[in-house]
Short mmCIF file of C-alpha atoms in Angstrom, two decimals:
data_model
loop_
_atom_site.label_atom_id
_atom_site.label_comp_id
_atom_site.label_asym_id
_atom_site.label_seq_id
_atom_site.Cartn_x
_atom_site.Cartn_y
_atom_site.Cartn_z
CA MET A 1 -54.14 -1.30 3.87
CA SER A 2 -55.53 -1.63 7.40
CA ASP A 3 -53.41 -1.06 10.50
CA ALA A 4 -53.87 -4.72 11.47
CA ALA A 5 -52.57 -5.88 8.11
CA THR A 6 -49.62 -3.52 8.36
CA ASN A 7 -48.75 -4.86 11.80
CA ASP A 8 -49.02 -8.46 10.60
CA ARG A 9 -46.67 -7.77 7.72
CA ALA A 10 -44.19 -6.04 10.03
CA ALA A 11 -44.27 -9.07 12.30
CA GLY A 12 -43.38 -11.27 9.38
CA GLU A 13 -46.66 -13.04 8.58
CA THR A 14 -46.53 -15.33 5.55
CA GLY A 15 -48.91 -17.03 3.18
CA PRO A 16 -49.76 -20.75 3.26
CA SER A 17 -47.15 -21.78 0.66
CA ASP A 18 -44.37 -19.88 2.44
CA ARG A 19 -45.41 -21.36 5.78
CA ARG A 20 -45.33 -24.88 4.36
CA ARG A 21 -41.85 -24.31 2.96
CA GLU A 22 -40.61 -23.13 6.34
CA GLN A 23 -42.36 -26.00 8.10
CA ARG A 24 -40.62 -28.54 5.88
CA GLY A 25 -37.29 -26.91 6.67
CA TRP A 26 -38.14 -26.75 10.36
CA TYR A 27 -38.79 -30.51 10.50
CA PHE A 28 -35.24 -31.16 9.38
CA TYR A 29 -33.63 -29.73 12.49
CA ASP A 30 -35.25 -32.52 14.49
CA PHE A 31 -33.99 -34.87 11.76
CA ALA A 32 -30.49 -33.40 12.18
CA CYS A 33 -30.03 -33.28 15.95
CA SER A 34 -32.02 -36.30 17.16
CA VAL A 35 -29.21 -38.68 16.25
CA TYR A 36 -27.19 -37.09 19.05
CA SER A 37 -29.85 -37.93 21.62
CA THR A 38 -30.30 -41.47 20.31
CA SER A 39 -26.91 -42.78 19.22
CA VAL A 40 -24.63 -40.64 21.36
CA LEU A 41 -26.36 -39.91 24.65
CA THR A 42 -28.67 -42.94 24.95
CA VAL A 43 -26.46 -45.71 23.54
CA PHE A 44 -22.75 -45.13 23.14
CA VAL A 45 -21.11 -42.26 25.01
CA GLY A 46 -22.03 -43.27 28.58
CA PRO A 47 -20.45 -46.73 28.58
CA TYR A 48 -17.52 -45.64 26.40
CA LEU A 49 -16.63 -42.54 28.44
CA THR A 50 -16.86 -44.64 31.59
CA SER A 51 -14.42 -47.18 30.14
CA ILE A 52 -12.01 -44.36 29.23
CA ALA A 53 -12.25 -42.96 32.76
CA ARG A 54 -11.60 -46.39 34.24
CA ALA A 55 -8.49 -46.70 32.08
CA ALA A 56 -7.25 -43.46 33.65
CA ALA A 57 -8.25 -44.39 37.21
CA ASP A 58 -5.90 -45.23 40.04
CA ALA A 59 -5.85 -48.54 41.88
CA ASP A 60 -8.87 -47.49 43.95
CA GLY A 61 -10.94 -46.65 40.87
CA PHE A 62 -10.68 -42.86 41.17
CA VAL A 63 -9.66 -40.19 38.68
CA HIS A 64 -8.50 -36.78 39.87
CA PRO A 65 -9.70 -33.85 37.72
CA LEU A 66 -8.27 -30.64 39.22
CA GLY A 67 -7.03 -32.78 42.11
CA ILE A 68 -10.56 -33.79 43.13
CA PRO A 69 -11.08 -37.55 43.63
CA VAL A 70 -13.99 -38.78 41.48
CA ARG A 71 -15.08 -42.36 40.93
CA ALA A 72 -14.55 -43.31 37.31
CA GLY A 73 -18.15 -44.49 37.04
CA SER A 74 -19.38 -41.03 38.07
CA VAL A 75 -17.61 -39.08 35.31
CA PHE A 76 -20.45 -39.49 32.80
CA PRO A 77 -23.36 -38.45 35.07
CA TYR A 78 -21.31 -35.58 36.48
CA ALA A 79 -20.55 -34.34 32.96
CA VAL A 80 -24.24 -34.47 32.08
CA SER A 81 -25.06 -32.54 35.27
CA VAL A 82 -22.50 -29.84 34.46
CA SER A 83 -23.92 -29.53 30.95
CA VAL A 84 -27.39 -28.98 32.43
CA VAL A 85 -26.10 -26.18 34.68
CA LEU A 86 -24.33 -24.55 31.73
CA ALA A 87 -27.47 -24.82 29.60
CA VAL A 88 -29.60 -23.26 32.36
CA LEU A 89 -27.25 -20.28 32.40
CA VAL A 90 -27.18 -19.81 28.62
CA MET A 91 -30.73 -20.69 27.50
CA PRO A 92 -32.48 -17.58 28.91
CA LEU A 93 -29.73 -15.38 27.47
CA ALA A 94 -30.10 -16.95 24.02
CA GLY A 95 -33.89 -16.69 24.16
CA ALA A 96 -33.81 -13.02 25.16
CA ALA A 97 -31.24 -12.20 22.46
CA ALA A 98 -33.41 -13.87 19.84
CA ASP A 99 -36.52 -11.97 20.94
CA ARG A 100 -34.67 -8.64 21.24
CA THR A 101 -33.00 -8.81 17.82
CA GLY A 102 -35.41 -11.06 15.91
CA ARG A 103 -32.37 -13.01 14.64
CA LYS A 104 -33.04 -16.55 15.73
CA LYS A 105 -31.35 -18.16 12.73
CA PRO A 106 -27.73 -17.03 13.35
CA LEU A 107 -28.05 -18.05 17.00
CA LEU A 108 -29.51 -21.42 15.99
CA ALA A 109 -26.63 -21.93 13.56
CA ALA A 110 -24.03 -21.08 16.22
CA ALA A 111 -25.52 -23.46 18.81
CA ALA A 112 -26.07 -26.27 16.30
CA TYR A 113 -22.60 -26.19 14.79
CA LEU A 114 -20.87 -25.85 18.15
CA GLY A 115 -22.73 -28.96 19.32
CA ALA A 116 -22.09 -30.83 16.07
CA ALA A 117 -18.38 -30.00 16.17
CA ALA A 118 -18.08 -31.15 19.79
CA THR A 119 -19.87 -34.39 18.93
CA ALA A 120 -17.63 -35.03 15.92
CA GLY A 121 -14.65 -34.35 18.18
CA LEU A 122 -15.55 -37.42 20.23
CA PHE A 123 -13.73 -39.37 17.53
CA PHE A 124 -10.53 -38.42 19.37
CA LEU A 125 -11.77 -39.91 22.65
CA ASP A 126 -9.42 -42.83 23.29
CA GLY A 127 -6.75 -44.03 25.69
CA ASP A 128 -7.25 -42.23 28.99
CA ARG A 129 -8.57 -38.90 27.65
CA TYR A 130 -11.60 -38.83 29.90
CA LEU A 131 -11.29 -35.07 30.49
CA LEU A 132 -11.49 -34.45 26.75
CA GLY A 133 -14.56 -36.67 26.55
CA ALA A 134 -16.24 -34.95 29.50
CA PHE A 135 -15.53 -31.51 28.05
CA LEU A 136 -16.89 -32.38 24.61
CA LEU A 137 -19.97 -34.00 26.15
CA ILE A 138 -20.66 -30.88 28.23
CA VAL A 139 -20.35 -28.62 25.18
CA ALA A 140 -22.47 -30.85 22.93
CA ASN A 141 -25.24 -31.40 25.48
CA ALA A 142 -25.50 -27.73 26.44
CA SER A 143 -25.42 -26.66 22.78
CA LEU A 144 -28.27 -29.01 21.95
CA ALA A 145 -30.41 -27.57 24.74
CA VAL A 146 -29.74 -23.98 23.61
CA SER A 147 -30.45 -24.82 19.97
CA MET A 148 -33.77 -26.41 20.94
CA VAL A 149 -34.89 -23.18 22.62
CA LEU A 150 -34.41 -21.34 19.33
CA TYR A 151 -35.83 -24.17 17.22
CA ASN A 152 -38.99 -24.50 19.32
CA ALA A 153 -39.50 -20.72 19.29
CA TYR A 154 -40.11 -20.89 15.54
CA LEU A 155 -43.24 -23.01 15.97
CA PRO A 156 -45.69 -20.17 16.75
CA GLN A 157 -44.30 -18.21 13.80
CA ILE A 158 -44.43 -20.87 11.09
CA ALA A 159 -47.74 -22.56 11.98
CA GLU A 160 -51.24 -21.22 12.46
CA PRO A 161 -52.90 -22.21 15.77
CA ALA A 162 -54.95 -24.98 14.15
CA GLU A 163 -51.82 -26.43 12.49
CA ARG A 164 -49.48 -26.62 15.46
CA ASP A 165 -50.36 -30.04 16.84
CA ALA A 166 -49.78 -31.61 13.43
CA VAL A 167 -46.63 -29.59 12.67
CA SER A 168 -45.07 -30.32 16.06
CA SER A 169 -45.92 -34.02 15.73
CA ARG A 170 -44.33 -34.20 12.29
CA GLY A 171 -41.18 -32.60 13.67
CA TRP A 172 -40.90 -35.26 16.37
CA ALA A 173 -41.61 -37.94 13.76
CA PHE A 174 -38.77 -36.66 11.58
CA GLY A 175 -36.47 -36.79 14.60
CA TYR A 176 -37.38 -40.33 15.56
CA THR A 177 -37.05 -41.42 11.95
CA SER A 178 -33.47 -40.17 11.73
CA GLY A 179 -32.66 -41.59 15.16
CA ALA A 180 -33.85 -45.03 14.08
CA LEU A 181 -32.08 -44.87 10.71
CA VAL A 182 -28.72 -43.88 12.15
CA LEU A 183 -29.04 -46.36 15.00
CA VAL A 184 -29.52 -49.18 12.46
CA LEU A 185 -26.36 -48.08 10.65
CA ASP A 186 -24.50 -47.84 13.96
CA LEU A 187 -25.59 -51.33 14.97
CA VAL A 188 -24.39 -52.74 11.64
CA LEU A 189 -21.01 -51.11 12.14
CA TYR A 190 -20.75 -51.96 15.84
CA THR A 191 -21.80 -55.60 15.66
CA GLY A 192 -19.79 -56.24 12.47
CA HIS A 193 -16.76 -54.13 13.33
CA ALA A 194 -14.33 -57.00 12.82
CA SER A 195 -15.52 -57.56 9.26
CA PHE A 196 -14.83 -53.87 8.57
CA GLY A 197 -11.30 -54.20 9.92
CA LEU A 198 -12.09 -52.13 13.01
CA SER A 199 -11.65 -52.70 16.70
CA GLU A 200 -14.69 -52.25 18.95
CA PRO A 201 -13.45 -48.87 20.33
CA GLU A 202 -12.78 -47.64 16.78
CA ALA A 203 -16.32 -48.57 15.76
CA VAL A 204 -17.74 -46.70 18.74
CA ARG A 205 -15.66 -43.60 17.92
CA ILE A 206 -16.90 -43.64 14.32
CA CYS A 207 -20.50 -43.95 15.53
CA LEU A 208 -20.01 -40.98 17.85
CA ALA A 209 -18.31 -38.78 15.25
CA SER A 210 -20.78 -39.64 12.49
CA ALA A 211 -23.62 -38.34 14.66
CA GLY A 212 -21.89 -34.95 14.76
CA LEU A 213 -21.39 -34.96 10.98
CA TRP A 214 -25.05 -35.89 10.46
CA TRP A 215 -26.16 -33.12 12.83
CA GLY A 216 -24.10 -30.52 11.01
CA ALA A 217 -25.00 -31.63 7.48
CA PHE A 218 -28.79 -31.69 7.89
CA THR A 219 -28.83 -28.42 9.86
CA LEU A 220 -28.19 -26.75 6.50
CA VAL A 221 -31.80 -27.46 5.46
CA PRO A 222 -33.55 -25.42 8.19
CA LEU A 223 -30.95 -22.68 7.91
CA ARG A 224 -31.81 -22.29 4.23
CA ARG A 225 -35.59 -22.34 4.68
CA LEU A 226 -36.32 -20.64 7.99
CA ARG A 227 -36.29 -16.87 8.08
CA ASP A 228 -36.01 -14.22 10.76
CA ARG A 229 -38.92 -11.94 11.63
CA ALA A 230 -39.03 -8.27 12.51
CA VAL A 231 -39.21 -7.65 16.25
CA VAL A 232 -42.74 -7.15 17.53
CA ALA A 233 -43.18 -3.94 19.49
CA GLY A 234 -43.15 -4.64 23.20
CA GLY A 235 -41.47 -8.02 22.74
CA ASP A 236 -37.85 -6.98 23.14
CA GLY A 237 -36.61 -8.56 26.33
CA ALA A 238 -33.45 -7.08 27.76
CA VAL A 239 -30.34 -9.17 27.47
CA GLY A 240 -28.44 -9.49 30.72
CA SER A 241 -26.85 -12.30 32.60
CA GLY A 242 -28.41 -15.73 32.29
CA TRP A 243 -29.82 -15.72 35.79
CA ARG A 244 -31.05 -12.11 35.59
CA GLN A 245 -32.84 -12.82 32.31
CA LEU A 246 -34.36 -16.01 33.74
CA LEU A 247 -35.73 -14.04 36.70
CA SER A 248 -37.02 -11.40 34.31
CA THR A 249 -38.76 -14.07 32.25
CA LEU A 250 -40.32 -15.64 35.33
CA ARG A 251 -41.51 -12.23 36.56
CA ASP A 252 -43.09 -11.63 33.17
CA MET A 253 -44.71 -15.06 33.30
CA ARG A 254 -46.38 -14.11 36.59
CA ARG A 255 -48.68 -12.01 34.45
CA HIS A 256 -49.74 -15.27 32.80
CA PRO A 257 -50.36 -17.63 35.76
CA LEU A 258 -52.16 -20.20 33.62
CA THR A 259 -49.10 -20.52 31.39
CA LEU A 260 -47.04 -21.10 34.54
CA SER A 261 -49.55 -23.71 35.68
CA PHE A 262 -49.06 -25.64 32.46
CA LEU A 263 -45.26 -25.40 32.80
CA LEU A 264 -45.48 -26.83 36.32
CA ALA A 265 -47.56 -29.76 35.11
CA TYR A 266 -45.16 -30.33 32.22
CA LEU A 267 -42.15 -30.18 34.54
CA VAL A 268 -43.64 -32.94 36.69
CA TYR A 269 -44.79 -35.43 34.06
CA ASN A 270 -41.88 -34.79 31.69
CA ASP A 271 -39.46 -35.52 34.53
CA GLY A 272 -41.11 -38.92 34.77
CA VAL A 273 -40.82 -39.45 31.01
CA GLN A 274 -37.14 -38.52 30.92
CA THR A 275 -36.34 -40.74 33.91
CA VAL A 276 -38.06 -43.77 32.38
CA ILE A 277 -36.04 -43.26 29.18
CA SER A 278 -32.71 -42.85 30.97
CA GLN A 279 -33.19 -45.65 33.50
CA ALA A 280 -34.88 -48.28 31.33
CA SER A 281 -31.59 -49.80 30.23
CA VAL A 282 -30.37 -49.99 33.83
CA TYR A 283 -33.61 -51.69 34.84
CA GLY A 284 -33.34 -54.10 31.92
CA SER A 285 -29.74 -55.08 32.58
CA GLU A 286 -29.60 -55.05 36.39
CA GLU A 287 -33.09 -56.23 37.35
CA LEU A 288 -34.18 -58.28 34.32
CA GLY A 289 -30.76 -59.66 33.34
CA LEU A 290 -31.02 -58.70 29.67
CA ASP A 291 -27.94 -58.46 27.43
CA GLN A 292 -26.67 -55.38 25.60
CA THR A 293 -27.96 -56.50 22.21
CA THR A 294 -31.49 -56.80 23.59
CA LEU A 295 -31.30 -53.37 25.17
CA ILE A 296 -30.01 -51.65 22.01
CA THR A 297 -32.62 -53.39 19.88
CA ALA A 298 -35.30 -52.22 22.32
CA VAL A 299 -34.06 -48.62 21.93
CA LEU A 300 -34.36 -49.02 18.15
CA LEU A 301 -37.92 -50.34 18.56
CA VAL A 302 -38.81 -47.29 20.65
CA GLN A 303 -37.45 -44.99 17.94
CA VAL A 304 -39.43 -46.66 15.15
CA LEU A 305 -42.73 -46.77 17.01
CA ALA A 306 -42.29 -43.22 18.34
CA VAL A 307 -42.73 -42.05 14.74
CA VAL A 308 -46.06 -43.87 14.53
CA GLY A 309 -47.04 -42.62 17.97
CA ALA A 310 -46.21 -38.98 17.25
CA LEU A 311 -48.25 -38.98 14.04
CA GLY A 312 -51.10 -41.04 15.52
CA MET A 313 -51.46 -38.87 18.61
CA GLY A 314 -51.32 -35.79 16.40
CA ARG A 315 -54.43 -37.12 14.62
CA LEU A 316 -56.12 -37.89 17.92
CA ALA A 317 -55.50 -34.32 19.00
CA ARG A 318 -57.39 -33.03 15.97
CA THR A 319 -60.45 -34.93 17.23
CA TYR A 320 -60.15 -34.75 21.01
CA GLY A 321 -57.80 -31.79 21.53
CA ALA A 322 -54.17 -31.75 22.65
CA LYS A 323 -54.94 -31.57 26.37
CA ARG A 324 -57.18 -34.65 26.43
CA THR A 325 -54.75 -36.60 24.27
CA ILE A 326 -51.83 -35.77 26.57
CA LEU A 327 -53.92 -36.78 29.60
CA GLY A 328 -54.66 -40.10 27.90
CA SER A 329 -50.94 -40.64 27.26
CA LEU A 330 -50.16 -40.01 30.94
CA ALA A 331 -52.65 -42.70 31.89
CA VAL A 332 -50.87 -45.08 29.50
CA TRP A 333 -47.47 -44.15 31.00
CA THR A 334 -48.83 -45.10 34.43
CA LEU A 335 -49.97 -48.50 33.10
CA ILE A 336 -46.55 -49.02 31.51
CA LEU A 337 -44.79 -48.56 34.85
CA GLY A 338 -47.23 -50.91 36.53
CA ALA A 339 -46.56 -53.55 33.88
CA GLY A 340 -42.82 -52.95 34.16
CA TYR A 341 -42.91 -53.70 37.87
CA PHE A 342 -44.24 -57.21 37.15
CA LEU A 343 -41.99 -58.02 34.15
CA PRO A 344 -40.33 -61.44 34.60
CA SER A 345 -36.53 -61.62 34.57
CA GLY A 346 -34.75 -63.05 31.54
CA ALA A 347 -37.75 -62.58 29.24
CA PRO A 348 -36.79 -60.22 26.39
CA VAL A 349 -40.13 -60.64 24.60
CA PHE A 350 -42.02 -58.92 27.42
CA PHE A 351 -39.37 -56.19 27.55
CA TYR A 352 -39.89 -55.58 23.82
CA VAL A 353 -43.65 -55.29 24.38
CA LEU A 354 -43.02 -52.68 27.03
CA ALA A 355 -40.58 -50.83 24.75
CA ALA A 356 -43.25 -50.82 22.02
CA ALA A 357 -45.77 -49.27 24.39
CA ILE A 358 -43.24 -46.60 25.43
CA GLY A 359 -42.54 -45.78 21.79
CA LEU A 360 -46.22 -45.32 20.98
CA VAL A 361 -46.79 -42.69 23.70
CA LEU A 362 -43.33 -41.12 23.87
CA GLY A 363 -43.29 -39.05 20.68
CA GLY A 364 -46.90 -37.96 20.91
CA SER A 365 -46.79 -36.80 24.52
CA GLN A 366 -43.66 -34.72 23.80
CA ALA A 367 -44.90 -33.28 20.50
CA LEU A 368 -48.34 -32.30 21.79
CA SER A 369 -46.88 -30.74 24.94
CA ARG A 370 -44.72 -28.50 22.74
CA SER A 371 -47.58 -27.48 20.48
CA LEU A 372 -49.94 -26.87 23.41
CA PHE A 373 -47.38 -24.61 25.08
CA SER A 374 -46.94 -22.64 21.85
CA HIS A 375 -50.55 -21.44 22.22
CA LEU A 376 -49.80 -20.11 25.72
CA VAL A 377 -46.86 -17.88 24.72
CA PRO A 378 -47.49 -14.11 24.33
CA ARG A 379 -46.53 -12.84 20.92
CA GLY A 380 -42.98 -11.49 20.72
CA LYS A 381 -41.85 -13.61 23.69
CA GLU A 382 -41.47 -16.91 21.84
CA ALA A 383 -37.76 -17.60 22.38
CA GLU A 384 -37.78 -16.19 25.90
CA TYR A 385 -40.72 -18.37 27.00
CA PHE A 386 -39.41 -21.41 25.18
CA SER A 387 -36.16 -21.04 27.11
CA ALA A 388 -38.20 -21.61 30.27
CA TYR A 389 -39.96 -24.52 28.55
CA GLU A 390 -36.65 -26.04 27.49
CA MET A 391 -35.35 -25.78 31.06
CA SER A 392 -38.44 -27.66 32.18
CA ASP A 393 -37.61 -30.23 29.49
CA ARG A 394 -33.86 -30.53 30.07
CA GLY A 395 -32.53 -28.21 32.72
CA LEU A 396 -34.68 -29.41 35.62
CA SER A 397 -34.96 -33.13 34.86
CA TRP A 398 -33.13 -34.21 37.98
CA LEU A 399 -36.00 -34.91 40.39
CA GLY A 400 -36.96 -38.19 38.71
CA PRO A 401 -33.46 -39.70 38.78
CA LEU A 402 -33.14 -38.58 42.41
CA VAL A 403 -36.39 -40.33 43.38
CA PHE A 404 -35.36 -43.40 41.39
CA GLY A 405 -31.94 -43.48 43.09
CA LEU A 406 -33.33 -42.95 46.58
CA ALA A 407 -35.96 -45.66 46.07
CA TYR A 408 -33.25 -48.10 45.02
CA GLN A 409 -30.96 -47.04 47.88
CA LEU A 410 -33.69 -47.56 50.47
CA SER A 411 -35.17 -50.78 49.07
CA GLY A 412 -32.32 -52.39 47.13
CA SER A 413 -34.83 -53.20 44.39
CA TYR A 414 -35.00 -51.70 40.93
CA ARG A 415 -38.64 -52.82 40.78
CA ASP A 416 -39.47 -50.55 43.70
CA ALA A 417 -37.43 -47.81 42.04
CA ILE A 418 -39.29 -48.03 38.72
CA ILE A 419 -42.74 -48.09 40.35
CA SER A 420 -41.81 -45.01 42.42
CA LEU A 421 -41.95 -42.98 39.19
CA VAL A 422 -45.73 -43.41 39.02
CA ILE A 423 -46.05 -40.35 41.25
CA PHE A 424 -44.75 -38.09 38.47
CA PHE A 425 -47.42 -39.22 36.01
CA VAL A 426 -50.28 -39.17 38.52
CA LEU A 427 -49.36 -35.74 39.86
CA GLY A 428 -48.70 -34.43 36.34
CA PHE A 429 -52.12 -35.71 35.23
CA ILE A 430 -53.84 -33.92 38.12
CA LEU A 431 -51.98 -30.65 37.53
CA LEU A 432 -52.62 -30.66 33.78
CA ALA A 433 -56.29 -31.56 34.22
CA ARG A 434 -56.71 -28.45 36.37
CA VAL A 435 -55.35 -26.06 33.70
CA PRO A 436 -58.18 -24.34 31.75
CA VAL A 437 -56.27 -24.29 28.47
CA ARG A 438 -58.83 -22.31 26.44
CA GLN A 439 -58.79 -19.59 29.07
CA ALA A 440 -54.98 -19.76 29.18
CA VAL A 441 -54.71 -19.24 25.40
CA ALA A 442 -57.02 -16.24 25.53
CA ALA A 443 -55.13 -14.79 28.52
CA ALA A 444 -51.90 -14.96 26.50
CA GLY A 445 -53.55 -12.84 23.81
CA ASN A 446 -53.71 -15.61 21.22
CA PRO A 447 -56.64 -16.89 19.12
CA VAL A 448 -58.28 -19.95 20.67
CA PRO A 449 -58.36 -22.98 18.32
CA ASP A 450 -61.56 -24.93 17.87
CA ARG A 451 -59.86 -28.01 19.36
CA ILE A 452 -57.29 -27.71 22.13
#
């Protein structure tokens, strides 16, 4: 047996049938955890936690955690912010531990089930227990971010370079499928709660808890099918504090400046994507005067069409390459914001059209960004580098909301605020266009696909 073959076997290379089995298992983690992002974070927990905090507020509308006066309406965004800080501290540590030991699966299980348990615990969020709700939200949100570092780090190991665009796109499609399915069930329960003998708060609590149960149940599939690999020589990052490991990762990435260039571009345009998603409901309700049913239905439409978009853009990438397809999606995002600026008030049909357009580019732009980055990661550094990627995805997505908020504060118009986000897509387009991805793949020591 040749030395190269021996090294490949030590690194845990598999045949096509074994890879396909792992890929099918890998898809199911997206299927498991995406219901948290859709039903919990996007739809239910924000308004419900805010109502719980208001029930606990004093006459001036303040709650006092640890004696600090906080407006009840700020509890939810503050909890999300704290979860981001916690995730930033833990993600590099988890990534380095996975690369050092080669044991991604136990770490993935720990993060997934901690997040699922915290989400299921939201069933007990009632009365004035806003501190309980904030704590569980922080744990669940941070756990999701950490689990995604480990989940994404499997992609270079279970898919050959030519397969990754399609595999990553299918993973996103599985996630959007489960998000849409569970959201339909939640809407049936929520809108018909009286016929089920439930109050509205009870229906919301069941929707929140069921997302945690779903997350935990379907996580069993990837845990059964994914397997750990032997550590590659030279790929054993030291495990220290979160910040020390992050600095170590960034120092290592300085040896791969083209990989860093892609991460910078991704940070910019993904911040725009995340802000559009998080602020669309505010824009719809406050500026366009749309009711809650319209907004929730629009979220469902986005979920359904994101499946089509993820798969469709995956096919486009096979013809035009991932980079060109992502650039095309950024151009579409820019057109979406321009159209959103001119949307008439009180016209749900036009809002649905815009939601459909968002769905068609949302899944594909996210899936192809993940697969493209997987080609730029040096072998043996998968989890460590994906921790930096995940922080670009989740840990640093605060610039967009800040720009949106400042634009609204200065102009008093949500239309001006939404159009201000164009800068993220234009700048992201320019930065990504300047990255020579074929050269970047080769510089990372990876084989260059025919189409990228």
